[in-house]
Coordinates of C-alpha atoms and ligand atoms in Angstrom, one line a residue:
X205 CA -148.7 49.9 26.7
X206 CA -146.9 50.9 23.9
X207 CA -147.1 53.8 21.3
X208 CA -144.9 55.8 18.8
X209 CA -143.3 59.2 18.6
X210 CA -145.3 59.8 15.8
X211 CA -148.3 59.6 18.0
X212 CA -146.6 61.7 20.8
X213 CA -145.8 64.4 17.9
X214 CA -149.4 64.7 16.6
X215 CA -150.2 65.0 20.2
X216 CA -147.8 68.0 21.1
X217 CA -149.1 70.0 17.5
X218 CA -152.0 70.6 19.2
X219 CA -150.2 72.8 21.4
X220 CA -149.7 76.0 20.2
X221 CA -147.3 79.0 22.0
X222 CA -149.8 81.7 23.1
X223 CA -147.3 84.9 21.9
X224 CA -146.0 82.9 18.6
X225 CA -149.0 81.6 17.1
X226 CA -147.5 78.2 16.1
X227 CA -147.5 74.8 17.3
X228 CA -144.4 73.7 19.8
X229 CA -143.7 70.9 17.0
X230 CA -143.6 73.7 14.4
X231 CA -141.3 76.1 16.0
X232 CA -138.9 73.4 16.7
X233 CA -139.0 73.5 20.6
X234 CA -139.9 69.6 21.1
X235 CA -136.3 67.9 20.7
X236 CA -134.8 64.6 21.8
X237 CA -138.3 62.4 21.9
X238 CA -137.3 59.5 23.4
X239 CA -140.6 57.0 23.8
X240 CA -140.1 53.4 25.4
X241 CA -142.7 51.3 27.4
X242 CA -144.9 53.5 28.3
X243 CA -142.5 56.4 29.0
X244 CA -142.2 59.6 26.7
X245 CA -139.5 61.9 27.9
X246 CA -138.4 65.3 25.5
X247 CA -136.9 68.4 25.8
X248 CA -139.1 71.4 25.4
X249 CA -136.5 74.2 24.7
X250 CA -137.4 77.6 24.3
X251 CA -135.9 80.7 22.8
X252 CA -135.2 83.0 25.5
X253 CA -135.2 81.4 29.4
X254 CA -137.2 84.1 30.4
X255 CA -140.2 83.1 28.5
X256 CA -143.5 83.6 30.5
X257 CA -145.2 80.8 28.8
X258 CA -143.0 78.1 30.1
X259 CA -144.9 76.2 32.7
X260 CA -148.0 77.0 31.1
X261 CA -147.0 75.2 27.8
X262 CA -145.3 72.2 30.0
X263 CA -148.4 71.8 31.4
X264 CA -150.5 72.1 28.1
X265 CA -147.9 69.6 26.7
X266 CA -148.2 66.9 29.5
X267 CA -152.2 67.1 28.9
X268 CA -151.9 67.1 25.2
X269 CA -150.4 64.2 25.5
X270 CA -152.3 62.9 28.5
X271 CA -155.3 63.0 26.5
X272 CA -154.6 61.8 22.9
X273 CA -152.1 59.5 23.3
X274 CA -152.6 57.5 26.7
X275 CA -154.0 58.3 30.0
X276 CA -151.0 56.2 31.4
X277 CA -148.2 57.5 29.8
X278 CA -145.3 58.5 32.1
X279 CA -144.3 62.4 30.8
X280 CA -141.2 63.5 31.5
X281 CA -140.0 66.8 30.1
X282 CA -137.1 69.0 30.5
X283 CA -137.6 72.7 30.2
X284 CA -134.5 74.0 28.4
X285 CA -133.7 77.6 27.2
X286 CA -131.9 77.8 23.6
X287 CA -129.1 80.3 24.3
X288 CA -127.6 77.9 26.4
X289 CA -128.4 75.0 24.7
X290 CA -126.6 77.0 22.0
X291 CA -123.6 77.8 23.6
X292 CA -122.8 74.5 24.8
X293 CA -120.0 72.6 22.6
X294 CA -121.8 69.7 20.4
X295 CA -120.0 66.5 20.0
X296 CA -116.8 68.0 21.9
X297 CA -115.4 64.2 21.5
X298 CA -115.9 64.5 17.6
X299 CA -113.0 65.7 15.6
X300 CA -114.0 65.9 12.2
X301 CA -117.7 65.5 10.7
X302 CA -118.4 64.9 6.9
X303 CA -121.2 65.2 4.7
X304 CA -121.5 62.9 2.0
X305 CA -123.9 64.6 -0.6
X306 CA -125.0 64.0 -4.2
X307 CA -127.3 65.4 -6.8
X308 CA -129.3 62.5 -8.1
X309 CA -129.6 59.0 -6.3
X310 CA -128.1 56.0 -7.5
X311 CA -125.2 57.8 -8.0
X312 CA -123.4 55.4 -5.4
X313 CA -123.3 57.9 -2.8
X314 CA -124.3 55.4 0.0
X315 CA -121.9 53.2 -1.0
X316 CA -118.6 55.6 -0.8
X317 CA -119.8 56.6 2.4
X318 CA -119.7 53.2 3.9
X319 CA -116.6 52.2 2.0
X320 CA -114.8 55.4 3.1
X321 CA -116.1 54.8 6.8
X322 CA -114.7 51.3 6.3
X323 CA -111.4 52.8 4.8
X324 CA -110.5 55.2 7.6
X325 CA -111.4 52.4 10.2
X326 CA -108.7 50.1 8.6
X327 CA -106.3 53.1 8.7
X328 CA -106.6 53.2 12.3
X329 CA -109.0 56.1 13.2
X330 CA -112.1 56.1 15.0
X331 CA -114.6 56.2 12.6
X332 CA -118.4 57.1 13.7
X333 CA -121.2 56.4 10.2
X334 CA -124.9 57.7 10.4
X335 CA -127.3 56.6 7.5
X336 CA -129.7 59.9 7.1
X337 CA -130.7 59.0 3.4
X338 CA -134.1 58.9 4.5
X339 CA -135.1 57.8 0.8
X340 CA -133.1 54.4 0.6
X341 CA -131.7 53.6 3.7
X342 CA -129.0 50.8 2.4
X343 CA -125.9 51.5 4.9
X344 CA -126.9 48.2 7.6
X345 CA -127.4 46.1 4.0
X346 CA -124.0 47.2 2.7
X347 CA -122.4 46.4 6.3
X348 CA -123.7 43.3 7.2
X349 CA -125.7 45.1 10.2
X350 CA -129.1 44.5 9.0
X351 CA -130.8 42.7 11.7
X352 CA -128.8 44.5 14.3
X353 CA -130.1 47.4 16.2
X354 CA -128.5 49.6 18.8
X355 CA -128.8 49.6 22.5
X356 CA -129.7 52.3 24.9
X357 CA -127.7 53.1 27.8
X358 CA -128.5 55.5 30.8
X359 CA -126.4 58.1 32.5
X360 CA -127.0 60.3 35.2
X361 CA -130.5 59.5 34.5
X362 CA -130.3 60.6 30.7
X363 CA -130.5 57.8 28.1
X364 CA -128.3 57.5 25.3
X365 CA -128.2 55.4 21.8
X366 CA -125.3 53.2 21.8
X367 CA -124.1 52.6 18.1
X368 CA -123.8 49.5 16.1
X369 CA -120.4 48.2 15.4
X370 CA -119.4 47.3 12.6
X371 CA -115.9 46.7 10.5
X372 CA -114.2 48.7 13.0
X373 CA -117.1 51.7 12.1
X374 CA -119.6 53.0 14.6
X375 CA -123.1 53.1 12.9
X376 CA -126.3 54.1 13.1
X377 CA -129.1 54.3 10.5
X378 CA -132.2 56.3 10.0
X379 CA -133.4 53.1 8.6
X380 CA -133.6 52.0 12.5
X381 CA -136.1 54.3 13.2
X382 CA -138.3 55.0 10.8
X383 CA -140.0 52.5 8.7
X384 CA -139.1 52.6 5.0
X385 CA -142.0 51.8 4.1
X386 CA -144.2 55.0 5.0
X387 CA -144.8 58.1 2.6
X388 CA -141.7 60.0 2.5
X389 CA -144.1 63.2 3.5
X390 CA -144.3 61.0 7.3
X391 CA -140.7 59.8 7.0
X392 CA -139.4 63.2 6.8
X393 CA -140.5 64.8 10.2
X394 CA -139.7 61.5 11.6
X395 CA -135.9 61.4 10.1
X396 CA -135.5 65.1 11.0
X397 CA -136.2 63.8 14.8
X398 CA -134.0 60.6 14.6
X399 CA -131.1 63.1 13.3
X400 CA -131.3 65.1 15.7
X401 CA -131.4 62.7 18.5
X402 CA -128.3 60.8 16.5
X403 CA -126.4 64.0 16.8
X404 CA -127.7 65.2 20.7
X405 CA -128.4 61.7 22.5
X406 CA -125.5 59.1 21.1
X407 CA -122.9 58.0 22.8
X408 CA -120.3 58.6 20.2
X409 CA -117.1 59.1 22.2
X410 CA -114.2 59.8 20.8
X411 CA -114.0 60.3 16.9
X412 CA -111.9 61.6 14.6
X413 CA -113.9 61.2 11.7
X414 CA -118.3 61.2 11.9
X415 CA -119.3 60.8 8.1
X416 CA -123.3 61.5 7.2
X417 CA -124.7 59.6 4.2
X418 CA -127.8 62.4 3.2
X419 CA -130.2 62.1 0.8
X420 CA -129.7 62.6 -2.6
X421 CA -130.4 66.1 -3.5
X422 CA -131.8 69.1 -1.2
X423 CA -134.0 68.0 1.7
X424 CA -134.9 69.1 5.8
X425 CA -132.1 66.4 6.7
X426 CA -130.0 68.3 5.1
X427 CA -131.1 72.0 7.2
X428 CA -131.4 69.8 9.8
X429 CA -128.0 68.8 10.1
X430 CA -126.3 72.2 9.5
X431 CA -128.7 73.3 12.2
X432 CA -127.6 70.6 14.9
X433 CA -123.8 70.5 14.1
X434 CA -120.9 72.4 12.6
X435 CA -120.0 70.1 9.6
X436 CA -116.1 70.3 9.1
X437 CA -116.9 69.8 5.1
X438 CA -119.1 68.6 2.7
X439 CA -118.1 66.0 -0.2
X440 CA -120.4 65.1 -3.5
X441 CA -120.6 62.6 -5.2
X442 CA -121.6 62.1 -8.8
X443 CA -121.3 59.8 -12.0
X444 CA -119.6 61.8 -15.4
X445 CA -123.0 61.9 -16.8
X446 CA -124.3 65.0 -17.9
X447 CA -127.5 65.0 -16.0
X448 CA -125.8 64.0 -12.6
X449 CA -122.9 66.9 -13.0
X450 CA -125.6 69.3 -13.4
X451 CA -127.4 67.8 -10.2
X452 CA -123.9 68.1 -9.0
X453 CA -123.6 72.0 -9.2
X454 CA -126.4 72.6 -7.5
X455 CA -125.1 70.6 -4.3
X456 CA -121.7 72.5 -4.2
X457 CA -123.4 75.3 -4.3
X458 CA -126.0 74.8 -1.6
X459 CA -123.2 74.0 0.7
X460 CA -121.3 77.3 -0.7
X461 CA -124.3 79.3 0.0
X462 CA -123.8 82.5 2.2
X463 CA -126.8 81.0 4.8
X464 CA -125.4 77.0 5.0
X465 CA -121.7 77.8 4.6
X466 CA -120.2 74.5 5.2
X467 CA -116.8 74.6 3.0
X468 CA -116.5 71.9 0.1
X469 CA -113.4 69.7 0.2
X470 CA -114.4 67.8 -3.0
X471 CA -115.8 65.8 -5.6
X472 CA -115.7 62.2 -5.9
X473 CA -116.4 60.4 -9.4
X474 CA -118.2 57.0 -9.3
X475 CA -118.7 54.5 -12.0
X476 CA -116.4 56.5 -14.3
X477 CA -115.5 53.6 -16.6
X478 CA -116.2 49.8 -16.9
X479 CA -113.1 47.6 -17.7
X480 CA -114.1 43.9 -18.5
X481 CA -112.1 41.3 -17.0
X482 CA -111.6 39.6 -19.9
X483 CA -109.9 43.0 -21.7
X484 CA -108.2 44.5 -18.8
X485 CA -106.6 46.9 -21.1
X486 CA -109.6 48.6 -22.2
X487 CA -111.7 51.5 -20.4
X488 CA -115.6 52.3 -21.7
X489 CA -116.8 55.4 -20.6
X490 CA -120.5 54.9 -20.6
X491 CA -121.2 57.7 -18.3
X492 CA -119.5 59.8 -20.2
X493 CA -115.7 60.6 -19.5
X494 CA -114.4 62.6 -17.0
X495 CA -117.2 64.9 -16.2
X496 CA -116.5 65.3 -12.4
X497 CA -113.1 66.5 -13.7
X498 CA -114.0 69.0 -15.6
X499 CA -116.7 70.4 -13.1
X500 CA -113.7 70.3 -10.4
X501 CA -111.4 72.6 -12.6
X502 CA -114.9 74.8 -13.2
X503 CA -115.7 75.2 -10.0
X504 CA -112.4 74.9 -8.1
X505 CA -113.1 72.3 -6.0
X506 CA -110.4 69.3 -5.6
X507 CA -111.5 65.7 -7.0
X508 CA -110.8 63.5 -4.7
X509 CA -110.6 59.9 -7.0
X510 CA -112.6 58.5 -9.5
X511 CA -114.2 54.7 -8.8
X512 CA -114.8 52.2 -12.0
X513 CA -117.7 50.3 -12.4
X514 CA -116.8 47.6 -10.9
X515 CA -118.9 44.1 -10.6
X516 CA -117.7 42.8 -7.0
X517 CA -118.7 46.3 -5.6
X518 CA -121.9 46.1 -6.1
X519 CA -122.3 42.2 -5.3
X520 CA -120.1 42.6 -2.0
X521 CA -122.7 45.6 -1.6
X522 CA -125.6 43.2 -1.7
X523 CA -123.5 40.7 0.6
X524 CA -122.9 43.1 3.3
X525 CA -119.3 42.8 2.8
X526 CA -117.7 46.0 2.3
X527 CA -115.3 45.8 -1.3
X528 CA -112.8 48.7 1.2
X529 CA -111.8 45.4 3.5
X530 CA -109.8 44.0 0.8
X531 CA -107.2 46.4 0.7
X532 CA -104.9 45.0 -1.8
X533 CA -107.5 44.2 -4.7
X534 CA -107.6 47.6 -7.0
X535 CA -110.9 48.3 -6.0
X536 CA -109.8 48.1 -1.8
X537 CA -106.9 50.4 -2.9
X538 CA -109.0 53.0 -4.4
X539 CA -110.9 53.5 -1.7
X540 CA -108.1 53.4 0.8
X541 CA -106.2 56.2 -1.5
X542 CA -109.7 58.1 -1.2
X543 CA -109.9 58.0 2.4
X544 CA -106.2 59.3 2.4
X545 CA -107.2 62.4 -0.3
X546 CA -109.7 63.6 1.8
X547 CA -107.6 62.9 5.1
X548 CA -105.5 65.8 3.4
X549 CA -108.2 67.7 2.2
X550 CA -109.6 67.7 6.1
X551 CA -106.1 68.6 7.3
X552 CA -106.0 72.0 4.8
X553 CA -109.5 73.0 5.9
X554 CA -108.8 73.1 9.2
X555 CA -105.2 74.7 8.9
X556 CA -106.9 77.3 6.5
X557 CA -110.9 78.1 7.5
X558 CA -112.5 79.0 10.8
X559 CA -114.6 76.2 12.3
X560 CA -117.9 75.8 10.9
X561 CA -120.8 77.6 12.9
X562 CA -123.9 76.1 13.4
X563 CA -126.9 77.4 10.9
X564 CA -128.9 79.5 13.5
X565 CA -132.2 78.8 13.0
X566 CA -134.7 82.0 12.3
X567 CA -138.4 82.0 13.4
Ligands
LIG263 P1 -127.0 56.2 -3.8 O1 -126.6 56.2 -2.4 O2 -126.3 57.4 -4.6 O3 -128.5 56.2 -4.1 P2 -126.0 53.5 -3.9 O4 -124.7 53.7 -3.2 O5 -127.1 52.9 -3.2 O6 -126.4 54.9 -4.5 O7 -125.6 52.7 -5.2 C1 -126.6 52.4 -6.2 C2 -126.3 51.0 -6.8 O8 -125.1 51.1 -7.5 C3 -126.1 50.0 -5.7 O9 -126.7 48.8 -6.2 C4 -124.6 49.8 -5.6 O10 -124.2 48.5 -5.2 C5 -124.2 50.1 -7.1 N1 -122.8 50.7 -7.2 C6 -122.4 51.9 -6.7 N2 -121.2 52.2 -7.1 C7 -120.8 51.2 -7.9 C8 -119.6 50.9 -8.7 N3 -118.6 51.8 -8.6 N4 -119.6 49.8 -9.4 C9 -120.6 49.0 -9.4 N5 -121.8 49.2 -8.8 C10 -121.9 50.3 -8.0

């Protein structure tokens, strides 16, 4: 007997909250959906812990799924109330957590991600990676984890995803979960789900750095995230082009906004020149040069390094070995040097700002 979350979500929309007028699924109150062999366990969380509906919607949401998704299904849910859920800490063993952002895809955002996970690892810290770029999930390619997939593990009777390891970097990928293949308007509810049970039911330990490859752009991952954990700082990445800088802006300042708020600690410049390797002494800008530059003095934000075009980083890309192992070839030292300007950048956030609150989220 086996069936998917999916189905278990369609299910539960057919439940709707009496006094609110919208579907459990809708107002956010199914979280954690963990579905294995027959078993479908969630928690049902509600705003206030007071709420008169809450046996008669645990009820509706057994039957619910009872009825359209198998007779047999084992149902186990957990009533929770969202003030405490609230209060308690999330990812107390996580020191640090960074967004990696970008304006347009293809900007080689994925791939900085990795390569700084892979840097910081080398440098000694525990380094935690989760793939959310629900459009192009390419982080188990680039580190030689494709045909991997994580374990679960149970603890006082509550399961938990054990990450991949790889290079030294705990992993986990969206791309685990939800098949690439679907329409991104499926994907999305689904990735939004696997986030949040990524963030809530991993057994991450002790980290000092968790980095989070989004998607390109503005998307619900992104709301998603700020809603499930406070994110130390957000970095962006773009090419010197034009387009991409413009793309860029608008990044910085959805993380500036008053309602996300998570502070920027910089910009990050890929493919900002090609050097041949037979004229070593020659640089062709032909994205443009320095754009990422200029937008940092404009918009006061540090920039963190600027990465070449570089042949081997997109081959050891497509052969899952990660161009950051090789730390004494240029492009290994760039992205070491990287990992060590936004190591400072981290360190004069949190010596400066207030830790980052969690984006409340307003029915
Ligand atoms: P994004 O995550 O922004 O969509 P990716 O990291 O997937 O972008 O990179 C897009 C493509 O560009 C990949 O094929 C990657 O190997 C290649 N690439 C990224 N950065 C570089 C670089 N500095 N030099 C050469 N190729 C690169």
């Amino acid at each position: 007997m086996s069936f998917t979350p999916e189905q278990v979500l369609e299910a539960l929309k057919k439940v709707k909250h009496p006094e609110k007028k919208q579907d459990i699924v809708a107002l956010n109150m199914v979280q954690d959906l963990f579905v294995e062999e027959g078993q479908i366990r969630f928690n049902l969380v509600f705003q206030r812990s007071n709420d008169p509906f809450i046996s008669f919607l645990r009820k509706a949401a057994t039957k619910a799924v009872k009825t359209y998704v198998s007779r047999q299904a084992k149902v186990d849910i957990h009533v929770k109330a969202r003030e405490k859920v609230e209060k308690e800490p999330v990812l107390p063993g996580v020191k640090n957590i960074i967004a990696i952002a970008s304006g347009k895809g293809g900007v080689g955002k994925s791939t900085i991600a990795a390569n700084l996970a892979v840097a910081f690892a080398m440098k000694g810290m525990q380094t935690g990676l989760i793939d959310a770029d629900i459009f192009g999930p390419s982080i188990p390619k680039m580190l030689s984890a494709e045909n991997k997939r994580p374990s679960i593990v149970n603890r006082d009777n509550k399961d938990f995803i054990v990450p991949i390891d790889t290079f030294g970097v705990k992993m986990l990928s969206i791309g685990f979960f939800v098949d690439p293949n679907d329409p991104v308007i499926w994907r999305g509810p689904m990735a939004s789900n696997a986030l949040r049970q990524f963030i809530n039911q991993t057994d991450w330990g002790e980290l000092d750095y968790l980095i989070i490859d989004l998607p390109p752009g503005t998307s619900d991952i992104h709301l998603t995230m700020v809603q499930e954990i406070p994110v130390t700082g957000a970095v962006i990445v773009s090419t010197p082009q034009k387009v991409a800088v413009a793309d860029a802006i608008k990044g910085v300042n959805m993380f500036r906004s008053e309602h996300i708020n998570v502070p920027v600690l910089g910009l990050i410049e890929n493919m900002s020149w090609f050097t041949p390797a037979e004229l070593p002494d020659h640089k062709y800008y032909i994205f443009g040069k320095d754009g990422c530059k200029d937008l940092s003095e404009k918009l006061n934000v540090p920039l963190l390094g600027q990465i070449p075009i570089v042949q081997s980083i997109c081959e050891d890309s497509d052969t899952g070995s990660p161009p950051a192992l090789t730390k004494e070839s240029p492009v290994g030292e760039a992205f070491m040097d990287l990992a060590g300007r936004l190591t400072e950048e981290v360190k004069k956030r949190n010596e400066n700002l207030p830790p980052t609150k969690i984006v409340e989220v307003k029915k």
